[in-house]
PDB file of C-alpha atoms in Angstrom:
ATOM      1  CA  UNK Q   1       0.000   0.000   0.000  1.00  0.00           C
ATOM      2  CA  UNK Q   2       1.509   3.381  -1.012  1.00  0.00           C
ATOM      3  CA  UNK Q   3       2.495   5.937   1.614  1.00  0.00           C
ATOM      4  CA  UNK Q   4       0.488   9.141   0.915  1.00  0.00           C
ATOM      5  CA  UNK Q   5       2.222  11.264   3.540  1.00  0.00           C
ATOM      6  CA  UNK Q   6       4.248  14.238   2.385  1.00  0.00           C
ATOM      7  CA  UNK Q   7       7.966  14.180   3.123  1.00  0.00           C
ATOM      8  CA  UNK Q   8       9.073  16.507   5.915  1.00  0.00           C
ATOM      9  CA  UNK Q   9       9.844  20.127   4.992  1.00  0.00           C
ATOM     10  CA  UNK Q  10      13.474  19.646   5.995  1.00  0.00           C
ATOM     11  CA  UNK Q  11      13.783  16.934   3.346  1.00  0.00           C
ATOM     12  CA  UNK Q  12      12.145  19.118   0.673  1.00  0.00           C
ATOM     13  CA  UNK Q  13      14.343  22.101   1.626  1.00  0.00           C
ATOM     14  CA  UNK Q  14      17.433  19.994   0.957  1.00  0.00           C
ATOM     15  CA  UNK Q  15      16.459  19.009  -2.591  1.00  0.00           C
ATOM     16  CA  UNK Q  16      18.012  20.631  -5.631  1.00  0.00           C
ATOM     17  CA  UNK Q  17      15.806  23.280  -7.174  1.00  0.00           C
ATOM     18  CA  UNK Q  18      16.532  24.668 -10.611  1.00  0.00           C
ATOM     19  CA  UNK Q  19      15.126  26.559 -13.530  1.00  0.00           C
ATOM     20  CA  UNK Q  20      14.765  24.715 -16.838  1.00  0.00           C
ATOM     21  CA  UNK Q  21      15.654  26.359 -20.148  1.00  0.00           C
ATOM     22  CA  UNK Q  22      14.818  24.587 -23.421  1.00  0.00           C
ATOM     23  CA  UNK Q  23      16.206  25.705 -26.765  1.00  0.00           C
ATOM     24  CA  UNK Q  24      16.418  24.427 -30.325  1.00  0.00           C
ATOM     25  CA  UNK Q  25      19.539  23.925 -32.384  1.00  0.00           C
ATOM     26  CA  UNK Q  26      18.200  24.668 -35.852  1.00  0.00           C
ATOM     27  CA  UNK Q  27      20.290  24.877 -39.000  1.00  0.00           C
ATOM     28  CA  UNK Q  28      19.854  25.675 -42.665  1.00  0.00           C
ATOM     29  CA  UNK Q  29      20.677  23.087 -45.375  1.00  0.00           C
ATOM     30  CA  UNK Q  30      24.347  24.175 -45.256  1.00  0.00           C
ATOM     31  CA  UNK Q  31      24.527  23.343 -41.546  1.00  0.00           C
ATOM     32  CA  UNK Q  32      24.680  26.947 -40.367  1.00  0.00           C
ATOM     33  CA  UNK Q  33      23.060  27.439 -36.940  1.00  0.00           C
ATOM     34  CA  UNK Q  34      20.085  29.750 -36.536  1.00  0.00           C
ATOM     35  CA  UNK Q  35      20.557  32.364 -33.834  1.00  0.00           C
ATOM     36  CA  UNK Q  36      18.286  35.210 -32.772  1.00  0.00           C
ATOM     37  CA  UNK Q  37      19.013  38.671 -31.407  1.00  0.00           C
ATOM     38  CA  UNK Q  38      16.892  39.519 -28.364  1.00  0.00           C
ATOM     39  CA  UNK Q  39      15.847  43.119 -27.811  1.00  0.00           C
ATOM     40  CA  UNK Q  40      15.912  42.765 -24.005  1.00  0.00           C
ATOM     41  CA  UNK Q  41      19.541  41.717 -23.335  1.00  0.00           C
ATOM     42  CA  UNK Q  42      23.003  41.583 -24.855  1.00  0.00           C
ATOM     43  CA  UNK Q  43      24.262  38.609 -26.844  1.00  0.00           C
ATOM     44  CA  UNK Q  44      22.455  36.488 -29.395  1.00  0.00           C
ATOM     45  CA  UNK Q  45      20.648  33.298 -28.378  1.00  0.00           C
ATOM     46  CA  UNK Q  46      19.272  30.043 -29.689  1.00  0.00           C
ATOM     47  CA  UNK Q  47      15.531  29.905 -30.296  1.00  0.00           C
ATOM     48  CA  UNK Q  48      13.983  28.915 -26.971  1.00  0.00           C
ATOM     49  CA  UNK Q  49      13.554  30.019 -23.399  1.00  0.00           C
ATOM     50  CA  UNK Q  50      12.316  29.196 -19.944  1.00  0.00           C
ATOM     51  CA  UNK Q  51      10.167  26.116 -19.443  1.00  0.00           C
ATOM     52  CA  UNK Q  52       6.795  26.923 -17.888  1.00  0.00           C
ATOM     53  CA  UNK Q  53       5.478  25.217 -14.767  1.00  0.00           C
ATOM     54  CA  UNK Q  54       3.832  21.929 -15.700  1.00  0.00           C
ATOM     55  CA  UNK Q  55       5.468  21.479 -19.095  1.00  0.00           C
ATOM     56  CA  UNK Q  56       8.374  19.236 -19.995  1.00  0.00           C
ATOM     57  CA  UNK Q  57      11.549  20.668 -21.537  1.00  0.00           C
ATOM     58  CA  UNK Q  58      10.550  19.062 -24.852  1.00  0.00           C
ATOM     59  CA  UNK Q  59       7.134  20.762 -24.728  1.00  0.00           C
ATOM     60  CA  UNK Q  60       8.673  24.080 -23.680  1.00  0.00           C
ATOM     61  CA  UNK Q  61      11.050  23.942 -26.621  1.00  0.00           C
ATOM     62  CA  UNK Q  62       8.194  23.334 -29.081  1.00  0.00           C
ATOM     63  CA  UNK Q  63       6.208  26.205 -27.566  1.00  0.00           C
ATOM     64  CA  UNK Q  64       9.171  28.579 -27.742  1.00  0.00           C
ATOM     65  CA  UNK Q  65       9.869  27.683 -31.389  1.00  0.00           C
ATOM     66  CA  UNK Q  66       6.261  28.502 -32.263  1.00  0.00           C
ATOM     67  CA  UNK Q  67       6.276  31.737 -30.252  1.00  0.00           C
ATOM     68  CA  UNK Q  68       9.659  33.032 -31.397  1.00  0.00           C
ATOM     69  CA  UNK Q  69       9.825  32.069 -35.075  1.00  0.00           C
ATOM     70  CA  UNK Q  70       6.221  31.124 -35.844  1.00  0.00           C
ATOM     71  CA  UNK Q  71       6.911  27.559 -36.963  1.00  0.00           C
ATOM     72  CA  UNK Q  72       5.653  24.166 -35.803  1.00  0.00           C
ATOM     73  CA  UNK Q  73       8.915  22.262 -36.030  1.00  0.00           C
ATOM     74  CA  UNK Q  74       9.336  18.773 -34.642  1.00  0.00           C
ATOM     75  CA  UNK Q  75      11.546  18.802 -31.564  1.00  0.00           C
ATOM     76  CA  UNK Q  76      14.116  16.086 -32.100  1.00  0.00           C
ATOM     77  CA  UNK Q  77      16.781  14.441 -30.011  1.00  0.00           C
ATOM     78  CA  UNK Q  78      18.332  16.079 -26.992  1.00  0.00           C
ATOM     79  CA  UNK Q  79      21.776  17.218 -28.144  1.00  0.00           C
ATOM     80  CA  UNK Q  80      23.232  19.011 -25.122  1.00  0.00           C
ATOM     81  CA  UNK Q  81      22.394  19.149 -21.430  1.00  0.00           C
ATOM     82  CA  UNK Q  82      24.179  21.872 -19.534  1.00  0.00           C
ATOM     83  CA  UNK Q  83      23.919  22.445 -15.796  1.00  0.00           C
ATOM     84  CA  UNK Q  84      24.748  26.015 -14.786  1.00  0.00           C
ATOM     85  CA  UNK Q  85      25.481  26.630 -11.108  1.00  0.00           C
ATOM     86  CA  UNK Q  86      23.828  30.056 -11.061  1.00  0.00           C
ATOM     87  CA  UNK Q  87      22.376  32.222 -13.776  1.00  0.00           C
ATOM     88  CA  UNK Q  88      23.462  35.804 -14.342  1.00  0.00           C
ATOM     89  CA  UNK Q  89      19.859  36.994 -14.420  1.00  0.00           C
ATOM     90  CA  UNK Q  90      18.245  34.506 -12.045  1.00  0.00           C
ATOM     91  CA  UNK Q  91      19.836  33.612  -8.737  1.00  0.00           C
ATOM     92  CA  UNK Q  92      19.179  29.902  -9.077  1.00  0.00           C
ATOM     93  CA  UNK Q  93      20.845  26.971 -10.851  1.00  0.00           C
ATOM     94  CA  UNK Q  94      19.732  26.284 -14.417  1.00  0.00           C
ATOM     95  CA  UNK Q  95      19.415  23.122 -16.428  1.00  0.00           C
ATOM     96  CA  UNK Q  96      19.794  23.992 -20.096  1.00  0.00           C
ATOM     97  CA  UNK Q  97      18.373  21.565 -22.681  1.00  0.00           C
ATOM     98  CA  UNK Q  98      19.387  22.006 -26.325  1.00  0.00           C
ATOM     99  CA  UNK Q  99      17.211  19.919 -28.636  1.00  0.00           C
ATOM    100  CA  UNK Q 100      17.705  19.213 -32.311  1.00  0.00           C
ATOM    101  CA  UNK Q 101      15.266  21.505 -34.091  1.00  0.00           C
ATOM    102  CA  UNK Q 102      16.131  20.167 -37.526  1.00  0.00           C
ATOM    103  CA  UNK Q 103      16.693  22.085 -40.738  1.00  0.00           C
ATOM    104  CA  UNK Q 104      14.800  25.080 -42.083  1.00  0.00           C
ATOM    105  CA  UNK Q 105      14.930  24.972 -45.875  1.00  0.00           C
ATOM    106  CA  UNK Q 106      13.445  28.411 -46.501  1.00  0.00           C
ATOM    107  CA  UNK Q 107      14.237  31.284 -44.077  1.00  0.00           C
ATOM    108  CA  UNK Q 108      11.281  33.224 -45.537  1.00  0.00           C
ATOM    109  CA  UNK Q 109       8.977  30.910 -43.525  1.00  0.00           C
ATOM    110  CA  UNK Q 110      10.286  32.396 -40.268  1.00  0.00           C
ATOM    111  CA  UNK Q 111       7.928  34.899 -38.649  1.00  0.00           C
ATOM    112  CA  UNK Q 112       9.964  36.562 -35.906  1.00  0.00           C
ATOM    113  CA  UNK Q 113       8.364  37.448 -32.562  1.00  0.00           C
ATOM    114  CA  UNK Q 114       8.952  41.196 -32.624  1.00  0.00           C
ATOM    115  CA  UNK Q 115       8.094  41.740 -28.930  1.00  0.00           C
ATOM    116  CA  UNK Q 116      11.276  39.890 -27.883  1.00  0.00           C
ATOM    117  CA  UNK Q 117      13.487  39.505 -30.949  1.00  0.00           C
ATOM    118  CA  UNK Q 118      15.126  42.030 -33.289  1.00  0.00           C
ATOM    119  CA  UNK Q 119      16.396  39.697 -35.999  1.00  0.00           C
ATOM    120  CA  UNK Q 120      17.681  36.243 -36.880  1.00  0.00           C
ATOM    121  CA  UNK Q 121      20.620  34.903 -38.853  1.00  0.00           C
ATOM    122  CA  UNK Q 122      21.914  31.583 -40.133  1.00  0.00           C
ATOM    123  CA  UNK Q 123      25.671  31.841 -39.621  1.00  0.00           C
ATOM    124  CA  UNK Q 124      28.715  29.640 -39.884  1.00  0.00           C
ATOM    125  CA  UNK Q 125      29.465  28.012 -36.520  1.00  0.00           C
ATOM    126  CA  UNK Q 126      32.433  30.352 -35.986  1.00  0.00           C
ATOM    127  CA  UNK Q 127      30.409  33.462 -36.832  1.00  0.00           C
ATOM    128  CA  UNK Q 128      27.531  32.298 -34.623  1.00  0.00           C
ATOM    129  CA  UNK Q 129      29.933  31.729 -31.730  1.00  0.00           C
ATOM    130  CA  UNK Q 130      31.199  35.281 -32.212  1.00  0.00           C
ATOM    131  CA  UNK Q 131      27.716  36.775 -31.719  1.00  0.00           C
ATOM    132  CA  UNK Q 132      26.254  34.415 -29.124  1.00  0.00           C
ATOM    133  CA  UNK Q 133      26.141  35.323 -25.464  1.00  0.00           C
ATOM    134  CA  UNK Q 134      29.185  33.909 -23.654  1.00  0.00           C
ATOM    135  CA  UNK Q 135      27.290  31.049 -22.022  1.00  0.00           C
ATOM    136  CA  UNK Q 136      25.976  29.767 -25.367  1.00  0.00           C
ATOM    137  CA  UNK Q 137      29.294  29.750 -27.234  1.00  0.00           C
ATOM    138  CA  UNK Q 138      30.472  26.281 -26.103  1.00  0.00           C
ATOM    139  CA  UNK Q 139      27.083  24.801 -26.973  1.00  0.00           C
ATOM    140  CA  UNK Q 140      27.541  25.243 -30.748  1.00  0.00           C
ATOM    141  CA  UNK Q 141      30.424  22.772 -31.161  1.00  0.00           C
ATOM    142  CA  UNK Q 142      28.820  20.459 -28.597  1.00  0.00           C
ATOM    143  CA  UNK Q 143      25.536  20.424 -30.552  1.00  0.00           C
ATOM    144  CA  UNK Q 144      27.344  19.795 -33.832  1.00  0.00           C
ATOM    145  CA  UNK Q 145      29.291  16.936 -32.259  1.00  0.00           C
ATOM    146  CA  UNK Q 146      26.142  15.469 -30.668  1.00  0.00           C
ATOM    147  CA  UNK Q 147      24.396  15.503 -34.057  1.00  0.00           C
ATOM    148  CA  UNK Q 148      27.434  13.836 -35.622  1.00  0.00           C
ATOM    149  CA  UNK Q 149      27.756  11.032 -33.066  1.00  0.00           C
ATOM    150  CA  UNK Q 150      24.009  10.623 -32.396  1.00  0.00           C
ATOM    151  CA  UNK Q 151      24.370  10.969 -28.641  1.00  0.00           C
ATOM    152  CA  UNK Q 152      23.541  13.603 -26.018  1.00  0.00           C
ATOM    153  CA  UNK Q 153      26.495  15.477 -24.537  1.00  0.00           C
ATOM    154  CA  UNK Q 154      26.428  16.607 -20.896  1.00  0.00           C
ATOM    155  CA  UNK Q 155      28.390  19.763 -20.177  1.00  0.00           C
ATOM    156  CA  UNK Q 156      28.284  21.140 -16.641  1.00  0.00           C
ATOM    157  CA  UNK Q 157      29.028  24.862 -16.571  1.00  0.00           C
ATOM    158  CA  UNK Q 158      29.923  25.868 -13.073  1.00  0.00           C
ATOM    159  CA  UNK Q 159      30.015  29.605 -13.633  1.00  0.00           C
ATOM    160  CA  UNK Q 160      26.905  31.654 -14.133  1.00  0.00           C
ATOM    161  CA  UNK Q 161      24.779  32.587 -17.090  1.00  0.00           C
ATOM    162  CA  UNK Q 162      21.914  31.530 -19.300  1.00  0.00           C
TER     163      UNK Q 162
END
């Protein structure tokens, strides 16, 4: 018979709490990553954002793709998981999920969310790394490698950001 009692508050207080961020690694047919320029902070980002209460990272990624670039893309394999000890904007650890968002054949299909984003670009990996916010830079080669080997890569980042 299952035990329906709640665990003591001291037990709950000792558990790891974190914020989940889910983003999509999307490329064009030439393999150039899609990055977006937010109008609310410095540094370019991947399409994606914070996962809402009650949704999975996979669901949050799909929602963010639809909101930010207006497309219903299938959310594919998890490419990179990154644990960040403390965010620069949120004083709490973050778990960053970078899913394979596939390939966009025609950039004209993108309908940018103007409330949050100024523009988008498909850039060579090196050029994308040059524009991305510091915390996202290592994720480009990791995502490319994860796609190549067909396996998720875990990268703990112990200094803040996301």
